[in-house]
Short mmCIF file of C-alpha atoms and ligand atoms in Angstrom, two decimals:
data_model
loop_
_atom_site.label_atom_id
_atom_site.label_comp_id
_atom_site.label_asym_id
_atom_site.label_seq_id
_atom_site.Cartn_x
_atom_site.Cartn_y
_atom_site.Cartn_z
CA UNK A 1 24.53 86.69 138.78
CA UNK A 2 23.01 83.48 140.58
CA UNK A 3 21.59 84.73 143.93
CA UNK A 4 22.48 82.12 146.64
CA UNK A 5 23.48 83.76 149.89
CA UNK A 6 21.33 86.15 151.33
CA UNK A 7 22.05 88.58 154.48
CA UNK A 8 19.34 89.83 156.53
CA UNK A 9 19.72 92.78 158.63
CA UNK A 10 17.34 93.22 161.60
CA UNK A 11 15.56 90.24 162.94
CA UNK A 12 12.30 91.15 164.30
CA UNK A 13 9.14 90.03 163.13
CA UNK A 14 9.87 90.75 159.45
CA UNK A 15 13.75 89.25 159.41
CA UNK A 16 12.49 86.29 160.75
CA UNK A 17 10.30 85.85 158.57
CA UNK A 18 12.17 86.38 155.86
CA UNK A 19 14.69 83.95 157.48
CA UNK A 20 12.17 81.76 157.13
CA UNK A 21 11.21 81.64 153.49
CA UNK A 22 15.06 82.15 151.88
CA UNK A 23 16.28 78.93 154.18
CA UNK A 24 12.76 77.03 153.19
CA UNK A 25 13.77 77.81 149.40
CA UNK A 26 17.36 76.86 149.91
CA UNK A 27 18.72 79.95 150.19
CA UNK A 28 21.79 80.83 153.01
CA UNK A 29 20.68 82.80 155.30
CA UNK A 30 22.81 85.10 157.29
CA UNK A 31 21.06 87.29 159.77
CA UNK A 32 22.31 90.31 161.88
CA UNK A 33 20.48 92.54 164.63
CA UNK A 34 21.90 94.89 167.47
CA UNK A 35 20.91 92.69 169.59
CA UNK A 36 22.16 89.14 170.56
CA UNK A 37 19.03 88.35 172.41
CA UNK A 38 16.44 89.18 169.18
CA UNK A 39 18.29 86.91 167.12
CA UNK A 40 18.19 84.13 169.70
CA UNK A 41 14.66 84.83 169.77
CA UNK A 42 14.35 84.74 165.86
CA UNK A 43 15.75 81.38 165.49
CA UNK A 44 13.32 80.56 168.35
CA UNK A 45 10.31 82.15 166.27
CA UNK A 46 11.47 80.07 163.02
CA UNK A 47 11.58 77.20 164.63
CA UNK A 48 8.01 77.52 166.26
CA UNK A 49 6.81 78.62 162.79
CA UNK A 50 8.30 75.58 161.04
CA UNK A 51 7.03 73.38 163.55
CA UNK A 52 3.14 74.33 163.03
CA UNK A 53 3.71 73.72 158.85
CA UNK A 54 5.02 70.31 159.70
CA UNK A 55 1.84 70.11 161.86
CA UNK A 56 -0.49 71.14 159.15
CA UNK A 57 1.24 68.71 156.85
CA UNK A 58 2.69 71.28 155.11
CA UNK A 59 6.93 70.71 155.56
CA UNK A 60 8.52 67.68 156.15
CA UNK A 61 10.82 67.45 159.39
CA UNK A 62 14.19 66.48 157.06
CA UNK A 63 13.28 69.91 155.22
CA UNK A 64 12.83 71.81 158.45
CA UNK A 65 16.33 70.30 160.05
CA UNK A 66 17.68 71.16 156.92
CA UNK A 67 16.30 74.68 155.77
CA UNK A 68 17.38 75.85 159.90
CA UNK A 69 20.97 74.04 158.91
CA UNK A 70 21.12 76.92 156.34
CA UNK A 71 20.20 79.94 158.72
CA UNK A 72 23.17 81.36 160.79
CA UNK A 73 23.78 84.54 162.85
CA UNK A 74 26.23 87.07 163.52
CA UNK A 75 26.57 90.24 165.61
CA UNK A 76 28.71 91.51 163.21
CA UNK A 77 27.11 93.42 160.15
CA UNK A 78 30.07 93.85 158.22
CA UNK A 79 30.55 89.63 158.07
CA UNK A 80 26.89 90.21 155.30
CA UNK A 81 29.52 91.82 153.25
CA UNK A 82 29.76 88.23 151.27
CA UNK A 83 26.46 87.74 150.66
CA UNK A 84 24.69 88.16 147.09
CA UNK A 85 21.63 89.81 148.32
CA UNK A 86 21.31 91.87 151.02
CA UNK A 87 17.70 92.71 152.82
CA UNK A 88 17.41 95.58 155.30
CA UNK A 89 14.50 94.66 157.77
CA UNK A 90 15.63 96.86 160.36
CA UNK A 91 13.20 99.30 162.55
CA UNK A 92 11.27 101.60 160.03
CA UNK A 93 13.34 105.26 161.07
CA UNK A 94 15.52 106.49 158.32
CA UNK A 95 18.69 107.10 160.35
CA UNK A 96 18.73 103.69 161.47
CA UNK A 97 18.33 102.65 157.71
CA UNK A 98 21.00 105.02 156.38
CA UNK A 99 23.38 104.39 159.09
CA UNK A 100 23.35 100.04 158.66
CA UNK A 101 23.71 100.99 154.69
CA UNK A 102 26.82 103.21 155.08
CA UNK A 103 28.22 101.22 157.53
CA UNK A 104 27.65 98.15 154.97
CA UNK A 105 29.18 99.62 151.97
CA UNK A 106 32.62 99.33 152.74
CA UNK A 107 32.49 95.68 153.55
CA UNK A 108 30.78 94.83 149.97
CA UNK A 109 31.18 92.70 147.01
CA UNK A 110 30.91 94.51 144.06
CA UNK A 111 27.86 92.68 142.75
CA UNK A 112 25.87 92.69 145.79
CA UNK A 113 22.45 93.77 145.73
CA UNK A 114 21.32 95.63 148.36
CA UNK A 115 17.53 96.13 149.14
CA UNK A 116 14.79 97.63 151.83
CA UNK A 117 11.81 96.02 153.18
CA UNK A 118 11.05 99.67 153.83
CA UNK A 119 7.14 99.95 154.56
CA UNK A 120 7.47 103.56 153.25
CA UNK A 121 10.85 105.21 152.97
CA UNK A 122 12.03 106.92 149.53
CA UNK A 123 14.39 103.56 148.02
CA UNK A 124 15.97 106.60 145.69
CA UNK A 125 16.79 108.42 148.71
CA UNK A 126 18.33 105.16 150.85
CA UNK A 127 20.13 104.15 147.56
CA UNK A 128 21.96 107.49 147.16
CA UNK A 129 23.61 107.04 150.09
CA UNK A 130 25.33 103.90 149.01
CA UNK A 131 27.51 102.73 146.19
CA UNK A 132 25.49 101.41 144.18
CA UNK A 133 22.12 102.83 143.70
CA UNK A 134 21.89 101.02 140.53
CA UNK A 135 21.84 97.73 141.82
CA UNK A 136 19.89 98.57 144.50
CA UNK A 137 15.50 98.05 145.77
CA UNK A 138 12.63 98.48 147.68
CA UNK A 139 11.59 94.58 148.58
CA UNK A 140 8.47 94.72 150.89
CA UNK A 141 6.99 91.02 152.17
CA UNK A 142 4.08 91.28 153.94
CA UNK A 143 3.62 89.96 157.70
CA UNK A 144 3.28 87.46 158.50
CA UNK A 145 5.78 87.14 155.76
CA UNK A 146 5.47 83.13 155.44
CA UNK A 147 2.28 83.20 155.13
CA UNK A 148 1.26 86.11 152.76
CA UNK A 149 1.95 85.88 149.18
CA UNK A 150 2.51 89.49 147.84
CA UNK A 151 6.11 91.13 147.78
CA UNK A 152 6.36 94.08 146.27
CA UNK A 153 9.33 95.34 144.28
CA UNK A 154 9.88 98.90 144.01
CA UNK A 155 12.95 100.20 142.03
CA UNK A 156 14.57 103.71 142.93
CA UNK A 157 15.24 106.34 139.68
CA UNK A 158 18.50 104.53 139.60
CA UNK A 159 17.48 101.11 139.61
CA UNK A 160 18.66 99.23 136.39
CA UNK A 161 17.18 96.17 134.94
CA UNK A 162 19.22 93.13 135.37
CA UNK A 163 19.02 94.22 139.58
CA UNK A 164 14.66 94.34 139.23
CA UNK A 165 15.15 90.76 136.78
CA UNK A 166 17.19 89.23 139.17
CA UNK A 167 14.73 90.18 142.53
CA UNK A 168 11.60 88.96 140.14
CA UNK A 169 13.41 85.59 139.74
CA UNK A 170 13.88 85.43 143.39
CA UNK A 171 10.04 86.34 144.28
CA UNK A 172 9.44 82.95 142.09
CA UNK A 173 12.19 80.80 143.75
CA UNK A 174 10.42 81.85 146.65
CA UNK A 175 7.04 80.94 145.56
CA UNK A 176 5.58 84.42 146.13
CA UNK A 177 3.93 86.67 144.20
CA UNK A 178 5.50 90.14 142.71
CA UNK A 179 3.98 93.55 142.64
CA UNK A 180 6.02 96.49 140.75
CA UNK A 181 5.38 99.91 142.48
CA UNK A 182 6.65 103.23 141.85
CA UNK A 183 8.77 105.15 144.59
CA UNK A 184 6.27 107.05 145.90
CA UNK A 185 5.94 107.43 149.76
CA UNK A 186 4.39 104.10 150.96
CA UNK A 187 4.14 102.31 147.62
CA UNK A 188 0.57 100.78 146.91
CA UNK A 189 -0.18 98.26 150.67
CA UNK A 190 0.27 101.23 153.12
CA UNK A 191 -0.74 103.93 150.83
CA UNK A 192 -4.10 102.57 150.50
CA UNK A 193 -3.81 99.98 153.93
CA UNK A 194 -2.42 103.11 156.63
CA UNK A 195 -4.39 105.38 155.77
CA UNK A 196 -7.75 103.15 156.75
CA UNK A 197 -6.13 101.61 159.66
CA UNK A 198 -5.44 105.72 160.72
CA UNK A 199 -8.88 106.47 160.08
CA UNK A 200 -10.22 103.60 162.38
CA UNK A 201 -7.95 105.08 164.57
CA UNK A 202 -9.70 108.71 164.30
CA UNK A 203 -13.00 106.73 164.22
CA UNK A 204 -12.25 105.63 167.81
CA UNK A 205 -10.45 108.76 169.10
CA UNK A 206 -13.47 110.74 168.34
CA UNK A 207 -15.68 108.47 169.95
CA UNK A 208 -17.88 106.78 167.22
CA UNK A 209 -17.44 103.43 168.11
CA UNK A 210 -15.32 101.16 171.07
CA UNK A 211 -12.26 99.15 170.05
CA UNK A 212 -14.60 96.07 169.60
CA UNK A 213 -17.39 98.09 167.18
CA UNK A 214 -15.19 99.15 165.22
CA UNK A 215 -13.19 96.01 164.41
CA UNK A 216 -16.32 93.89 164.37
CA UNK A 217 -17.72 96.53 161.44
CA UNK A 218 -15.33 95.99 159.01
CA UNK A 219 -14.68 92.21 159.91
CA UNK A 220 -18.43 91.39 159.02
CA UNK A 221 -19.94 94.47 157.44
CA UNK A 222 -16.88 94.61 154.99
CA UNK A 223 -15.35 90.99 155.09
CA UNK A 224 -11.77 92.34 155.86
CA UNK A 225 -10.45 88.85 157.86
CA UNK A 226 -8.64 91.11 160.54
CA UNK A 227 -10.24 94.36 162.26
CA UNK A 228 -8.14 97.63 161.40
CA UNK A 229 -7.23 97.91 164.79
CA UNK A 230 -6.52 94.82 165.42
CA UNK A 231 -3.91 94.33 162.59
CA UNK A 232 -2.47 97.72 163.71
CA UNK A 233 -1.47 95.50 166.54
CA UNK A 234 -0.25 93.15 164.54
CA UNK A 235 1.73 95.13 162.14
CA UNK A 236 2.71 97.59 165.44
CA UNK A 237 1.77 100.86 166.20
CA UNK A 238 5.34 102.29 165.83
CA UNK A 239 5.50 100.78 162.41
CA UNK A 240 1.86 102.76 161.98
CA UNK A 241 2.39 106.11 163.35
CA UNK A 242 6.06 105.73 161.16
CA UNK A 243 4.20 105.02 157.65
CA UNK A 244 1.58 107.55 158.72
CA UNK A 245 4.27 110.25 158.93
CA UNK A 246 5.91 109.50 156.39
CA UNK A 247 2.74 109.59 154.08
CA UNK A 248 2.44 113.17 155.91
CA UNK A 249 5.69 114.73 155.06
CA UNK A 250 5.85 113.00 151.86
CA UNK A 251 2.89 113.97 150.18
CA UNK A 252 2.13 117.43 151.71
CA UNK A 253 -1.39 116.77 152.21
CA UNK A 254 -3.20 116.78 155.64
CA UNK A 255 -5.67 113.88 154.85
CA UNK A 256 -2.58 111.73 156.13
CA UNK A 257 -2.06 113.63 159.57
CA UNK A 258 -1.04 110.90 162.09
CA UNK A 259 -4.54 110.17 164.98
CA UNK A 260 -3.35 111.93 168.06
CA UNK A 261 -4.63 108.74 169.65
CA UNK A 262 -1.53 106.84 167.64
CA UNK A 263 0.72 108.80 168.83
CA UNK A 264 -0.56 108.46 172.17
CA UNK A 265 -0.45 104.86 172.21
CA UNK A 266 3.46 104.75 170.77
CA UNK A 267 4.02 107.25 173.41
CA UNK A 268 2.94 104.92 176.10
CA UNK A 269 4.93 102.22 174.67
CA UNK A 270 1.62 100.18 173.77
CA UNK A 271 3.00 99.30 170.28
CA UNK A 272 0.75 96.11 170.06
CA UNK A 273 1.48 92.24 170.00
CA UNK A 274 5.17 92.49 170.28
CA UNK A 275 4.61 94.56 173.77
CA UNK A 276 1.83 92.34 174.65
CA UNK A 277 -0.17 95.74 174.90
CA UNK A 278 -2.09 98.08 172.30
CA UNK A 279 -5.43 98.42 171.28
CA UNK A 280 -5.68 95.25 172.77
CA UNK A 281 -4.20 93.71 175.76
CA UNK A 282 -2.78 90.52 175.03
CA UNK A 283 -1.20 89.82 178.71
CA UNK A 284 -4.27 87.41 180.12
CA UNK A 285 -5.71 84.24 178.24
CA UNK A 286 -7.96 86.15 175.25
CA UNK A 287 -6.96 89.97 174.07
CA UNK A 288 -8.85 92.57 175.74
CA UNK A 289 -9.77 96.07 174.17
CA UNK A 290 -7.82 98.84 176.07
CA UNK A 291 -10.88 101.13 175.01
P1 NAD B 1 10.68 94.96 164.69
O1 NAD B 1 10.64 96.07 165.66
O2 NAD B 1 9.96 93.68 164.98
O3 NAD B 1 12.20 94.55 164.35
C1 NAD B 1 13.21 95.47 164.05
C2 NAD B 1 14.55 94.82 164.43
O4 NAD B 1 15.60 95.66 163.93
C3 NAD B 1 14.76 94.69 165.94
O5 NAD B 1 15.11 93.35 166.27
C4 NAD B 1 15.94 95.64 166.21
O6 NAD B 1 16.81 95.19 167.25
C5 NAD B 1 16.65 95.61 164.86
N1 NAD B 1 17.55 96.74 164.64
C6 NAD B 1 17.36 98.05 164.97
N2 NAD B 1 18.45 98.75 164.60
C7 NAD B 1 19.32 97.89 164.02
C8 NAD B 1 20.63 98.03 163.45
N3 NAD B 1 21.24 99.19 163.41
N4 NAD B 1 21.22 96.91 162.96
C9 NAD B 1 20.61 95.70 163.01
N5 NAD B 1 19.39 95.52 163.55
C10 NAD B 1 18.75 96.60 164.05
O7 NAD B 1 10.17 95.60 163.30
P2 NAD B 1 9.52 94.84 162.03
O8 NAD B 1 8.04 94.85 162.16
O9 NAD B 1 10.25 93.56 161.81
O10 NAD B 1 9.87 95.90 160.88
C11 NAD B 1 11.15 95.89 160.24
C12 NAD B 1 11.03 96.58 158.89
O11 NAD B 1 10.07 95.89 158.09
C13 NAD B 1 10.56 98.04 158.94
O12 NAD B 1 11.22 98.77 157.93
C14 NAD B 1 9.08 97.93 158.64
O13 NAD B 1 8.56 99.09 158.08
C15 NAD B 1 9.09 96.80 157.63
N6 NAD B 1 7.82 96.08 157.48
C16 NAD B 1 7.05 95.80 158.57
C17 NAD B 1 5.85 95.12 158.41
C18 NAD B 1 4.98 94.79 159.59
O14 NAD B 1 3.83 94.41 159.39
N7 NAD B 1 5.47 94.89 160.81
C19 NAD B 1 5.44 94.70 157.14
C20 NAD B 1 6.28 94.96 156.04
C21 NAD B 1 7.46 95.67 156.22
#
């Protein structure tokens, strides 16, 4: 089956992002979120976005007009029902997940795929609670998702072929680049990427070195572009301390046990950029470490 329309629930930071890249390739894009006011601000966000490309010579301004012609919104989540391909970009709590899927499945085509950008949840677990676990898939982008190349594809134990054939033709519409990984809690990024980010976490909790130290360290002692702490911001802290646990329950091993000092931080709401507050303070003119 051709893929053209795609339905995109949740549009945070990831959906819009996604937004982004489907309506660039010529995809339809219909997105959905709880709230009226995040999708307002996702078309505002995809806008911005497409306006710095066309700034770095990078889009033309008929291809921007057009690719945001192609984006709509709905409150609804049941109107995504019509849609070829549907991506769940929702917030990363498994409830929330299961709940948009099972409220989905009724208003389905038949051949609609359904997929996760999951950071970490089980896809075989999400997929059994639908229809279809055959035709449906972990599809992670990466943030900021026009910008990175990787998306990884991870099928469930029922995942059949023609549904991981027809998301690897999509990563190349797209003009990405695919990773296969097995369903395993956290996949290959975060399995590897959390586990650091938690330990820079412990690194500062336990006093070895300020917010500042520790991101300046491994931004010129081990050429990472982005301090760990700093692109826990970035990715946000919920996100984090979410991956984190579910490394922790999912693999039975302590070496994953969430930093107390995450928790903290989630606690106080601090959950990075997109509360202006984290490790970082990003309220005043230049982000200032919190520690
Ligand atoms: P976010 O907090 O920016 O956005 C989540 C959005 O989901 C919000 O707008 C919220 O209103 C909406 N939402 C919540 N419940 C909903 C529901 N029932 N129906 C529709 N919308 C609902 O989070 P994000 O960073 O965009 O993360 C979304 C997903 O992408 C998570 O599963 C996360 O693990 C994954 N992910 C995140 C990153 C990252 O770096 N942040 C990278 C890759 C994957």
């Amino acid at each position: 089956m051709a893929i053209q329309s795609v339905g995109i629930v949740g549009a945070g930071q990831m959906g819009n992002g996604i937004a982004h890249v489907f309506a660039a390739a010529g995809y339809d894009v219909l997105m959905t979120d709880v709230s009226q006011e995040a999708l307002d601000k996702a078309i505002a966000t995809i806008t911005k976005n497409f306006d710095r490309q066309i700034s770095r010579g990078k889009l033309a301004e008929a291809d921007k007009v057009a690719a945001l012609g192609r984006i709509s919104t709905t409150l609804r989540l049941a109107d995504l029902g019509q849609t070829d391909l549907v991506i769940e970009a929702a917030t990363e709590r498994e409830m929330v997940k299961q709940a948009i899927f099972e409220d989905l499945v009724p208003h389905l085509k038949p051949e609609t795929i359904l997929t996760s950008n999951t950071s970490s949840i089980s896809i075989t677990r999400l997929a059994s609670r639908t229809d279809r676990p055959e035709k449906f898939m972990g599809f992670h982008f990466m943030n900021p998702v026009p910008v990175m190349q990787l998306v990884e594809l991870i099928r469930g134990i029922a995942t059949d072929e023609p549904t991981y054939k027809a998301l690897v033709e999509v990563v190349e519409r797209l003009g990405k680049t695919a990773a296969s990984a097995e369903d395993f809690p956290a996949f290959i990024v975060n399995r590897i990427l959390m586990p650091m980010i938690n330990e820079a976490v412990y690194t500062l909790y336990e006093g070895v070195g300020s917010v500042k130290s520790i991101d300046q360290s491994l931004k010129l002692g081990a050429n990472h572009p982005m301090g760990p702490l700093e692109l826990a911001d970035f990715i946000g802290l919920d996100t984090c301390l979410a991956i984190m646990n579910v490394l922790h329950e999912g693999l039975a091993d302590t070496k994953y046990r969430p930093c107390p000092l995450l928790t903290k931080y989630v606690e106080a709401g601090w959950l990075g950029r997109k509360t202006q507050r984290g490790f970082y303070d990003y309220r005043g003119e230049v982000p200032v470490p919190t520690r």
